[in-house]
Short mmCIF file of C-alpha atoms in Angstrom, two decimals:
data_model
loop_
_atom_site.label_atom_id
_atom_site.label_comp_id
_atom_site.label_asym_id
_atom_site.label_seq_id
_atom_site.Cartn_x
_atom_site.Cartn_y
_atom_site.Cartn_z
CA MET A 1 3.18 20.05 5.76
CA ALA A 2 -0.24 19.79 4.31
CA PRO A 3 -3.52 19.89 6.85
CA GLY A 4 -4.72 16.60 7.45
CA LEU A 5 -8.82 15.74 6.91
CA ASN A 6 -11.98 13.60 8.37
CA ALA A 7 -11.49 11.29 5.88
CA SER A 8 -14.46 9.06 5.92
CA PRO A 9 -14.75 6.90 3.00
CA PRO A 10 -17.58 9.21 1.52
CA VAL A 11 -14.79 12.05 2.08
CA VAL A 12 -12.51 9.30 -0.35
CA VAL A 13 -15.23 9.41 -2.46
CA LEU A 14 -15.40 12.75 -3.33
CA LEU A 15 -11.51 12.65 -4.24
CA LEU A 16 -11.98 9.96 -6.51
CA SER A 17 -15.08 11.34 -8.11
CA LEU A 18 -12.81 14.52 -9.08
CA VAL A 19 -10.76 12.69 -11.15
CA GLY A 20 -13.71 11.69 -13.27
CA LEU A 21 -15.28 15.20 -12.91
CA ALA A 22 -17.92 13.73 -10.76
CA ALA A 23 -19.57 11.93 -13.30
CA PRO A 24 -20.43 8.00 -13.09
CA GLY A 25 -17.41 5.92 -14.44
CA LYS A 26 -15.77 2.89 -14.52
CA LEU A 27 -13.15 2.06 -12.01
CA LEU A 28 -10.55 -1.28 -12.44
CA VAL A 29 -9.56 -1.88 -8.58
CA VAL A 30 -5.76 -4.11 -8.50
CA PRO A 31 -5.94 -4.18 -4.74
CA ALA A 32 -3.84 -6.04 -2.34
CA ASP A 33 -5.09 -8.74 -0.05
CA GLY A 34 -5.94 -8.31 3.23
CA SER A 35 -6.12 -5.66 5.61
CA HIS A 36 -5.21 -3.87 3.10
CA TRP A 37 -8.24 -4.38 1.26
CA LEU A 38 -10.48 -4.67 4.49
CA SER A 39 -9.40 -0.28 4.45
CA MET A 40 -10.10 -0.15 0.67
CA ARG A 41 -13.43 -2.42 0.63
CA GLU A 42 -15.41 0.80 2.08
CA VAL A 43 -14.60 3.33 -0.21
CA VAL A 44 -15.32 0.64 -3.35
CA ASP A 45 -18.48 0.10 -1.68
CA ILE A 46 -19.39 3.39 -1.40
CA LEU A 47 -18.48 4.25 -5.42
CA GLY A 48 -20.54 0.88 -6.12
CA GLN A 49 -23.50 2.26 -4.20
CA ARG A 50 -23.42 6.27 -5.94
CA GLY A 51 -23.38 4.59 -10.09
CA HIS A 52 -20.40 4.06 -10.70
CA GLU A 53 -19.31 0.60 -12.15
CA VAL A 54 -16.83 -0.96 -10.60
CA VAL A 55 -14.19 -4.32 -11.21
CA VAL A 56 -12.41 -5.28 -9.01
CA LEU A 57 -9.27 -8.17 -10.36
CA VAL A 58 -9.09 -11.08 -7.81
CA PRO A 59 -7.01 -14.07 -7.63
CA GLU A 60 -8.75 -17.13 -7.54
CA VAL A 61 -6.98 -17.63 -3.85
CA THR A 62 -7.79 -15.12 -1.68
CA MET A 63 -7.94 -14.45 2.15
CA ARG A 64 -10.38 -11.36 2.49
CA ILE A 65 -11.77 -10.17 -1.47
CA LYS A 66 -14.97 -11.67 -1.05
CA PRO A 67 -17.53 -11.22 -3.40
CA SER A 68 -20.75 -8.46 -3.25
CA LYS A 69 -23.82 -6.70 -4.82
CA THR A 70 -22.03 -3.35 -5.07
CA PHE A 71 -19.10 -3.86 -7.37
CA GLY A 72 -18.13 -6.84 -10.07
CA MET A 73 -15.00 -9.33 -9.92
CA LYS A 74 -13.04 -10.90 -12.73
CA MET A 75 -10.92 -13.27 -11.26
CA TYR A 76 -7.81 -14.98 -12.24
CA SER A 77 -5.95 -18.29 -11.58
CA VAL A 78 -2.57 -18.47 -9.31
CA PRO A 79 0.13 -21.30 -8.99
CA TYR A 80 -0.54 -21.90 -4.85
CA THR A 81 -3.42 -22.82 -2.27
CA LYS A 82 -5.51 -21.36 -0.05
CA GLU A 83 -3.21 -23.34 2.79
CA GLU A 84 0.12 -21.92 1.23
CA LEU A 85 -1.24 -18.85 1.25
CA LYS A 86 -2.70 -17.88 4.98
CA LYS A 87 0.85 -20.06 6.37
CA GLU A 88 3.10 -17.28 4.20
CA PHE A 89 0.63 -14.24 5.53
CA GLN A 90 0.58 -16.03 9.36
CA ALA A 91 4.79 -16.26 9.43
CA PHE A 92 4.60 -13.18 7.31
CA PHE A 93 3.32 -10.86 10.31
CA HIS A 94 4.44 -13.50 13.48
CA PHE A 95 7.78 -11.58 13.11
CA SER A 96 6.02 -7.69 12.95
CA PHE A 97 5.50 -8.51 16.77
CA GLU A 98 8.90 -10.07 17.61
CA GLN A 99 11.19 -8.54 19.68
CA GLY A 100 15.02 -8.90 19.06
CA SER A 101 17.65 -6.96 18.13
CA PHE A 102 17.74 -5.59 15.42
CA LEU A 103 19.80 -7.99 12.88
CA GLU A 104 17.67 -10.65 14.10
CA ARG A 105 14.37 -8.07 13.25
CA PHE A 106 15.93 -7.61 9.86
CA VAL A 107 16.88 -10.50 8.73
CA LYS A 108 13.44 -11.76 9.44
CA ALA A 109 12.07 -8.39 7.39
CA TYR A 110 14.20 -9.90 5.39
CA GLN A 111 12.48 -13.22 4.73
CA GLY A 112 9.41 -12.81 5.31
CA ILE A 113 9.00 -9.79 2.51
CA LYS A 114 11.20 -12.54 0.69
CA ARG A 115 7.83 -15.14 0.99
CA ILE A 116 5.28 -12.60 0.35
CA THR A 117 7.16 -10.77 -2.64
CA THR A 118 6.95 -14.63 -3.87
CA PHE A 119 3.60 -14.90 -3.92
CA GLY A 120 2.89 -11.24 -5.10
CA VAL A 121 5.28 -11.61 -8.32
CA SER A 122 3.97 -15.15 -9.07
CA SER A 123 0.24 -13.96 -9.20
CA CYS A 124 0.96 -10.69 -11.23
CA GLY A 125 2.35 -12.99 -13.90
CA TYR A 126 -0.15 -15.60 -14.52
CA LEU A 127 -2.79 -12.00 -14.90
CA LEU A 128 -0.61 -10.50 -17.04
CA GLN A 129 -0.07 -14.13 -19.03
CA ASN A 130 -3.95 -14.49 -18.90
CA LYS A 131 -4.76 -12.86 -22.30
CA GLU A 132 -8.37 -12.83 -22.27
CA LEU A 133 -9.26 -11.15 -19.09
CA VAL A 134 -6.45 -8.12 -20.51
CA ARG A 135 -8.25 -8.23 -23.60
CA TYR A 136 -11.14 -7.74 -21.33
CA LEU A 137 -9.58 -4.38 -20.18
CA GLU A 138 -8.95 -3.10 -23.10
CA GLU A 139 -11.75 -3.99 -24.55
CA ASN A 140 -13.73 -2.08 -21.72
CA LYS A 141 -12.23 1.08 -21.93
CA PHE A 142 -12.09 2.12 -18.31
CA ASP A 143 -11.70 5.44 -16.63
CA VAL A 144 -9.15 4.86 -13.40
CA VAL A 145 -6.96 2.18 -12.11
CA LEU A 146 -7.41 2.34 -8.28
CA THR A 147 -5.04 0.35 -6.54
CA ASP A 148 -2.72 -0.53 -3.39
CA PRO A 149 1.21 -0.31 -4.94
CA VAL A 150 2.62 -2.51 -1.98
CA LEU A 151 1.91 -4.72 -5.33
CA LEU A 152 2.53 -3.15 -8.49
CA CYS A 153 0.13 -4.68 -10.82
CA GLY A 154 -2.13 -2.48 -10.48
CA ALA A 155 0.76 0.41 -11.86
CA ILE A 156 1.71 -1.77 -14.33
CA LEU A 157 -1.70 -2.11 -15.93
CA ALA A 158 -2.68 1.46 -15.30
CA LYS A 159 0.65 1.96 -17.79
CA HIS A 160 -0.25 -0.78 -20.28
CA LEU A 161 -3.70 0.33 -20.89
CA SER A 162 -2.68 4.76 -20.48
CA LEU A 163 -5.70 4.67 -17.37
CA PRO A 164 -5.14 8.08 -14.80
CA SER A 165 -4.13 5.66 -11.24
CA VAL A 166 -4.99 5.89 -7.76
CA TYR A 167 -2.95 5.09 -5.45
CA PHE A 168 -5.02 3.99 -1.72
CA LEU A 169 -1.57 2.72 0.60
CA ARG A 170 -0.32 2.97 3.95
CA GLY A 171 2.90 3.29 2.84
CA ILE A 172 5.59 1.13 1.11
CA PRO A 173 8.91 0.24 2.47
CA CYS A 174 12.14 1.76 1.62
CA GLY A 175 10.17 5.14 1.44
CA LEU A 176 9.78 4.32 -2.39
CA ASP A 177 6.35 6.68 -1.80
CA PHE A 178 8.92 9.50 -1.26
CA ASP A 179 11.14 9.37 -4.09
CA ALA A 180 8.13 8.62 -6.02
CA THR A 181 6.23 12.05 -5.51
CA GLN A 182 9.97 13.40 -4.77
CA CYS A 183 9.20 14.24 -1.52
CA PRO A 184 11.04 15.09 0.64
CA ARG A 185 12.36 12.52 3.40
CA PRO A 186 15.35 14.95 6.05
CA HIS A 187 16.53 12.17 8.75
CA SER A 188 16.75 15.38 11.15
CA TYR A 189 13.23 13.93 12.04
CA VAL A 190 11.45 11.59 10.38
CA PRO A 191 12.41 8.22 11.70
CA ARG A 192 12.78 5.01 9.44
CA GLY A 193 11.85 2.08 10.23
CA PHE A 194 13.49 0.20 12.55
CA THR A 195 15.03 2.65 14.18
CA GLN A 196 12.36 3.28 16.86
CA LEU A 197 14.22 6.54 16.78
CA THR A 198 11.14 9.69 17.45
CA ASP A 199 11.01 13.14 15.49
CA ARG A 200 13.26 14.12 18.33
CA MET A 201 17.05 12.79 17.78
CA THR A 202 20.48 13.36 18.47
CA PHE A 203 23.43 13.49 15.94
CA LEU A 204 25.05 10.10 16.83
CA GLN A 205 20.67 9.14 16.14
CA ARG A 206 20.61 10.43 13.13
CA VAL A 207 23.85 9.38 11.99
CA LYS A 208 22.21 6.11 12.68
CA ASN A 209 19.03 7.02 10.50
CA ILE A 210 21.14 7.53 7.59
CA LEU A 211 22.87 4.38 7.73
CA HIS A 212 19.16 2.57 7.62
CA ASP A 213 18.40 3.42 4.47
CA ILE A 214 21.61 1.84 3.27
CA LEU A 215 19.93 -1.53 4.44
CA ASP A 216 16.75 -0.31 2.55
CA ILE A 217 17.95 -0.12 -0.72
CA PHE A 218 19.01 -3.74 -0.24
CA LEU A 219 15.15 -4.31 0.75
CA CYS A 220 14.22 -2.91 -2.18
CA ASP A 221 16.53 -4.67 -4.51
CA PHE A 222 14.68 -7.97 -4.27
CA ALA A 223 11.23 -7.10 -2.99
CA PHE A 224 10.33 -4.69 -5.63
CA GLN A 225 13.14 -5.19 -8.83
CA PRO A 226 10.90 -8.78 -9.77
CA TYR A 227 8.40 -6.25 -10.37
CA SER A 228 10.44 -4.41 -12.76
CA LYS A 229 11.75 -6.82 -14.81
CA LEU A 230 8.02 -8.01 -14.72
CA ALA A 231 6.84 -4.82 -15.87
CA SER A 232 9.44 -4.41 -18.26
CA GLU A 233 8.41 -7.87 -20.81
CA PHE A 234 5.26 -7.18 -20.49
CA LEU A 235 5.45 -3.96 -21.62
CA GLN A 236 7.70 -4.46 -24.12
CA GLN A 237 10.27 -1.35 -23.16
CA ASP A 238 12.30 -1.21 -19.92
CA VAL A 239 10.18 0.15 -17.12
CA THR A 240 11.94 0.68 -13.81
CA VAL A 241 9.70 0.25 -10.68
CA GLN A 242 10.16 4.30 -9.42
CA ASP A 243 8.45 5.33 -13.65
CA LEU A 244 5.77 2.65 -11.99
CA LEU A 245 5.16 5.01 -8.70
CA HIS A 246 5.57 8.36 -10.41
CA GLN A 247 2.25 7.99 -12.53
CA ALA A 248 0.32 8.24 -10.15
CA SER A 249 -1.85 11.06 -10.17
CA VAL A 250 -3.34 10.79 -6.51
CA TRP A 251 -1.70 9.23 -3.63
CA LEU A 252 -4.20 8.58 -1.25
CA LEU A 253 -2.13 7.93 2.30
CA ARG A 254 -4.11 6.13 5.25
CA SER A 255 -2.15 7.58 7.61
CA GLU A 256 -2.86 9.56 11.23
CA PHE A 257 -0.96 12.40 11.54
CA VAL A 258 -2.81 11.81 15.87
CA LEU A 259 -0.49 8.55 16.38
CA GLU A 260 2.40 9.33 13.88
CA TYR A 261 5.15 12.11 13.47
CA PRO A 262 5.63 15.02 11.27
CA ARG A 263 6.45 14.30 7.66
CA PRO A 264 6.23 16.50 4.61
CA LEU A 265 3.89 16.00 1.51
CA MET A 266 3.63 16.99 -1.84
CA PRO A 267 0.15 18.81 -3.72
CA ASN A 268 -1.43 15.00 -5.27
CA ILE A 269 -0.90 13.00 -1.76
CA ILE A 270 -3.71 13.67 1.07
CA PRO A 271 -3.61 12.04 4.43
CA ILE A 272 -6.96 10.23 4.64
CA GLY A 273 -6.36 8.28 7.83
CA GLY A 274 -9.27 6.69 9.53
CA VAL A 275 -11.11 5.48 6.62
CA ASN A 276 -11.23 1.56 8.01
CA CYS A 277 -12.83 3.27 10.96
CA ALA A 278 -15.89 4.72 9.45
CA HIS A 279 -18.28 2.39 11.00
CA LYS A 280 -16.85 3.17 14.46
CA ASP A 281 -18.91 6.63 15.66
CA LEU A 282 -17.39 7.93 18.92
CA SER A 283 -19.71 9.93 21.07
CA GLN A 284 -18.28 13.04 22.11
CA ALA A 285 -18.34 12.05 25.32
CA ALA A 286 -15.98 9.49 24.39
CA ILE A 287 -13.92 11.67 22.04
CA PRO A 288 -11.73 13.00 24.78
CA SER A 289 -10.65 10.19 26.94
CA VAL A 290 -9.45 8.58 23.28
CA VAL A 291 -7.34 11.22 21.98
CA LYS A 292 -5.88 11.04 25.60
CA SER A 293 -4.84 7.83 24.86
CA MET A 294 -3.70 8.31 21.61
CA LEU A 295 -1.21 11.11 22.56
CA SER A 296 -0.28 9.08 25.21
CA LEU A 297 0.83 6.45 23.03
CA ARG A 298 2.58 8.16 20.65
CA GLY A 299 4.67 9.30 23.51
CA SER A 300 5.81 6.15 24.90
CA PRO A 301 9.69 5.19 23.93
CA GLY A 302 10.84 3.95 20.75
CA PHE A 303 6.36 4.21 19.17
CA SER A 304 6.77 4.75 15.44
CA GLY A 305 3.70 5.48 13.58
CA GLU A 306 5.83 2.84 10.93
CA ASP A 307 5.11 0.05 13.92
CA LEU A 308 1.78 -0.24 13.68
#
């Protein structure tokens, strides 16, 4: 396993600066809305403060993305209202906290992911059809794309513009991030989502872990294949989801191994857990009790890092 990093926003900024040889450059940001953006915003703000020219692509209807003095915004229209978006976000996160059997949770996950995917693909389609905005991106010669690949529109634009891309993420459903980086994911100690297993499993639990991969393939097919079709039409060539994910130069993984089970990492995967806690500095006296509480949570029955 690669060693963890004390990943405050300045550390992430340093990593991103290395992509452009530390010289001020032009950064295109294609974020995902909601809590995903709240983590990314810390990094984007500091990059702007350090002299980089940052442009964020934003749909006209958004939950969390607001204007800032540290970056510019380019907006594009979408075919839904803020009320509709808010309703779907609330429904999606509601099922995450519900209890029930595996089958009940799986069906609710299917329904929630399907609705959110519809919004994401629709928004991306309107962005790619905006010829004026795409022409602006082509003419402005950006140096790198920073995006959250849970929505693949940023990856499609990076491929179209032939730009290196940095993926800033918590994780991708169905283990697509493992497949794209050719990273091992042993069934023996890497628990799958919804299994409530730990990194120490009996033989039958490992069999259960393997069977969950079959359901993952089903979930991924309807959740991500629409992006493959969208990309193929826009780029005028056959493009798979793996093609889009595999092109990343660096994966900035918002994982914190104090709270999660061990897993393998590839050289271009950098754990930056805690980046979204930049303004919550702890006193030296408080650190031991916080660590003790986190370790206690990690050992509780049914706990998995994917449940966070």
